[in-house]
Amino acid sequence: DTEVTQTPKHLVMGMTNKKSLKCEQHMGHRAMYWYKQKAKKPPELMFVYSYEKLSINESVPSRFSPECPNSSLLNLHLHALQPEDSALYLCASSRAGQGKGNEQYFGPGTRLTVT
Amino acid sequence: GENVEQHPSTLSVQEGDSAVIKCTYSDSASNYFPWYKQELGKGPQLIIDIRSNVGEKKDQRIAVTLNKTAKHFSLHITETQPEDSAVYFCAARISISSGSARQLTFGSGTQLTVLP
């Protein structure tokens, strides 16, 4: 099973709202990722967690706050977003480290609209 | 850092014909090259990948070839079907000697349309 699940599927929020995106995997993967994808563009890496510790933050604004409560769950907390933050937010997971077997699998994404 | 260029940006083929998408990468240290298919409204799906110790890999109608000297890899889809219509992304990754995997660098994507 290579399934990564994400909730909600769609989210509309105002610029003053606080919301959270959730991601879950049960593949035993210890690396989890948040990506942002704009229409007709490739995914753009935001954060990487490795063994539940934040290992990469690609200079993402502080209005995006990631959290990894355990090895299966990844959250992205959203606060005071801007309309330009509207995008598809993708979660992915993989084994940590290099070598065979650390393919990255994506979830279906959360379509976020900021009004 | 790594740069991945992907061509063409759009590709239309007749059902049953073959489709080829090409990518070039800049960093000779890249050693893992996955291809993802993304259908409308869905997340990217890993369809095939190749590592730098292999020149070609095939899975049913899909094949990937790698030319390390030219820093070039390609996706080949034979006997295309309408359900192959999607955006395809290539990617490259460097694994550094410390044991930590570096992250994927994606190409810009190819919109493949298979005409019935």
XYZ file of C-alpha atoms in Angstrom:
231
model
C 0.000 0.000 0.000
C 1.471 3.343 -1.061
C -1.332 5.572 0.173
C -0.920 9.038 1.605
C -4.182 10.631 2.716
C -4.908 14.322 3.090
C -7.796 16.227 4.617
C -9.665 18.302 3.800
C -9.889 17.906 0.050
C -10.957 21.523 -0.413
C -10.640 24.511 1.922
C -11.805 28.080 1.558
C -10.580 30.491 4.181
C -10.490 34.193 4.805
C -7.306 36.096 5.398
C -7.956 36.316 9.141
C -8.830 32.651 9.647
C -6.738 29.910 11.225
C -7.001 26.463 9.688
C -4.976 23.268 9.497
C -4.218 20.751 6.773
C -3.680 17.145 7.755
C -1.690 14.331 6.198
C -1.381 10.683 7.210
C 0.579 7.675 6.007
C 0.902 4.133 7.350
C 3.803 2.926 5.252
C 6.339 3.284 8.063
C 7.970 6.199 6.259
C 10.103 8.468 8.438
C 10.398 11.371 5.984
C 7.384 13.563 5.244
C 7.098 16.589 3.011
C 4.857 19.566 2.313
C 4.743 20.962 -1.213
C 2.836 23.862 -2.745
C 1.687 23.569 -6.353
C 0.320 26.360 -8.490
C -1.653 25.639 -11.653
C 0.438 24.267 -14.526
C 3.616 24.299 -12.391
C 5.636 21.550 -10.719
C 5.390 20.978 -6.966
C 7.494 23.400 -4.933
C 9.046 22.065 -1.738
C 8.100 23.856 1.489
C 9.135 21.662 4.436
C 10.765 18.306 5.101
C 10.493 16.304 8.317
C 12.926 13.483 8.952
C 12.329 11.250 11.982
C 9.725 13.751 13.207
C 12.215 16.625 13.205
C 12.063 19.556 10.822
C 15.094 19.165 8.567
C 14.335 21.555 5.710
C 12.397 24.830 5.622
C 12.617 26.352 2.170
C 12.327 29.941 3.472
C 8.566 29.600 3.849
C 6.720 32.576 5.433
C 5.837 32.127 9.093
C 2.114 32.194 8.297
C 2.697 28.526 7.403
C 3.590 26.431 10.439
C 4.305 22.704 10.071
C 3.973 20.116 12.794
C 4.801 16.408 12.920
C 3.036 14.946 15.998
C 4.207 11.383 15.269
C 5.749 9.304 12.519
C 2.412 8.859 10.691
C 0.984 12.370 10.859
C 1.929 15.708 9.386
C 0.025 18.951 9.846
C 0.301 22.353 8.236
C -1.163 25.174 10.308
C -2.307 28.217 8.364
C -2.803 31.727 9.741
C -3.233 35.145 8.139
C -2.793 33.836 4.621
C -2.800 35.970 1.506
C -4.810 35.388 -1.688
C -1.563 34.457 -3.482
C -1.263 31.483 -1.116
C -4.187 29.869 -2.929
C -2.811 26.635 -4.399
C -2.853 22.854 -4.185
C -0.981 21.736 -1.050
C 0.561 18.308 -1.404
C 1.902 16.018 1.260
C 4.397 13.288 0.421
C 6.297 10.629 2.315
C 9.302 8.388 1.792
C 11.777 6.316 3.697
C 14.443 8.542 5.187
C 17.991 8.339 3.858
C 19.379 7.378 0.480
C 19.313 4.205 -1.502
C 16.714 1.919 -2.947
C 13.269 2.045 -1.418
C 13.092 5.749 -0.643
C 10.712 6.678 -3.416
C 8.480 9.625 -2.638
C 4.708 9.098 -2.668
C 2.247 11.956 -2.851
C -1.198 12.415 -1.394
C -4.134 13.774 -3.414
C -3.648 17.305 -2.088
C -5.784 19.972 -0.456
C -7.103 22.647 -2.801
C -6.826 25.871 -0.775
C -8.563 29.096 -1.713
C -7.847 32.249 0.304
C -10.482 34.945 -0.045
C 22.002 23.557 -7.430
C 20.358 21.055 -9.711
C 18.381 22.284 -12.742
C 16.053 20.012 -14.699
C 14.724 21.001 -18.108
C 11.764 19.142 -19.630
C 10.491 19.101 -23.208
C 8.032 19.382 -24.795
C 5.646 21.379 -22.617
C 2.663 19.989 -24.543
C 2.362 16.830 -26.608
C -0.633 15.502 -28.547
C -0.615 12.005 -30.016
C -3.176 9.745 -31.636
C -4.370 6.781 -29.608
C -2.077 3.843 -30.231
C 0.939 5.972 -31.128
C 4.020 6.372 -28.933
C 4.895 9.407 -26.823
C 8.358 10.515 -25.737
C 9.154 13.133 -23.114
C 12.741 14.253 -22.543
C 14.552 15.763 -19.579
C 18.076 17.014 -19.064
C 19.743 17.651 -15.713
C 22.700 19.779 -14.789
C 24.346 18.114 -11.776
C 26.332 14.999 -12.608
C 25.947 13.911 -8.958
C 22.220 13.237 -9.499
C 21.611 9.517 -9.278
C 17.849 8.974 -9.031
C 15.294 9.968 -11.675
C 11.559 9.406 -11.044
C 8.661 10.191 -13.349
C 5.294 11.303 -12.014
C 1.890 11.389 -13.710
C -0.601 13.948 -12.452
C -4.210 13.757 -13.533
C -6.525 16.717 -13.158
C -7.458 17.316 -9.527
C -5.107 14.631 -8.196
C -1.692 14.410 -6.645
C 1.372 13.266 -8.616
C 1.602 9.492 -8.968
C 4.998 7.803 -9.249
C 4.879 5.728 -12.434
C 8.466 4.670 -12.984
C 11.953 5.579 -11.815
C 15.533 4.793 -12.705
C 18.789 4.902 -10.806
C 22.101 5.915 -12.283
C 23.539 2.414 -12.327
C 20.910 1.361 -14.891
C 20.509 2.493 -18.522
C 16.928 1.452 -19.160
C 13.909 0.245 -17.230
C 10.582 -0.972 -18.556
C 7.176 -1.573 -16.983
C 4.535 -2.750 -19.458
C 3.881 0.186 -21.846
C 6.187 2.575 -20.015
C 9.956 2.744 -20.270
C 12.617 5.143 -19.078
C 16.104 5.521 -20.531
C 19.074 7.261 -18.944
C 22.192 8.609 -20.621
C 24.541 9.663 -17.824
C 27.178 11.004 -20.196
C 24.725 13.375 -21.834
C 22.861 13.969 -18.532
C 19.629 13.141 -20.265
C 16.701 10.834 -19.474
C 13.467 10.110 -21.306
C 10.025 8.633 -20.719
C 8.594 6.442 -23.462
C 4.920 5.452 -23.538
C 3.894 2.959 -26.222
C 0.387 2.134 -27.465
C -1.000 5.260 -25.843
C -4.550 5.274 -24.540
C -6.876 8.189 -23.666
C -6.331 7.464 -19.966
C -2.639 8.286 -20.435
C -3.694 11.933 -20.870
C -2.212 13.848 -17.925
C 0.675 16.102 -16.936
C 3.965 14.241 -16.612
C 6.824 15.526 -14.440
C 10.378 14.286 -14.466
C 12.617 14.823 -11.450
C 16.185 14.342 -10.334
C 17.732 13.804 -6.936
C 21.243 13.828 -5.536
C 22.141 11.534 -2.674
C 25.097 12.957 -0.798
C 27.725 10.811 0.834
C 26.619 11.559 4.408
C 23.658 9.273 3.898
C 20.970 11.931 3.785
C 18.906 12.043 0.631
C 18.673 15.417 -1.052
C 15.341 16.558 -2.319
C 13.736 16.213 -5.716
C 14.188 18.854 -8.387
C 11.255 18.740 -10.810
C 11.050 19.521 -14.487
C 8.416 21.997 -15.641
C 5.948 19.326 -16.784
C 4.502 18.019 -20.056
C 0.772 18.043 -20.796
C 0.152 14.853 -22.762
C -3.123 14.566 -24.668
C -4.030 11.279 -26.323
C -6.624 11.824 -29.025
C -9.144 8.996 -29.558
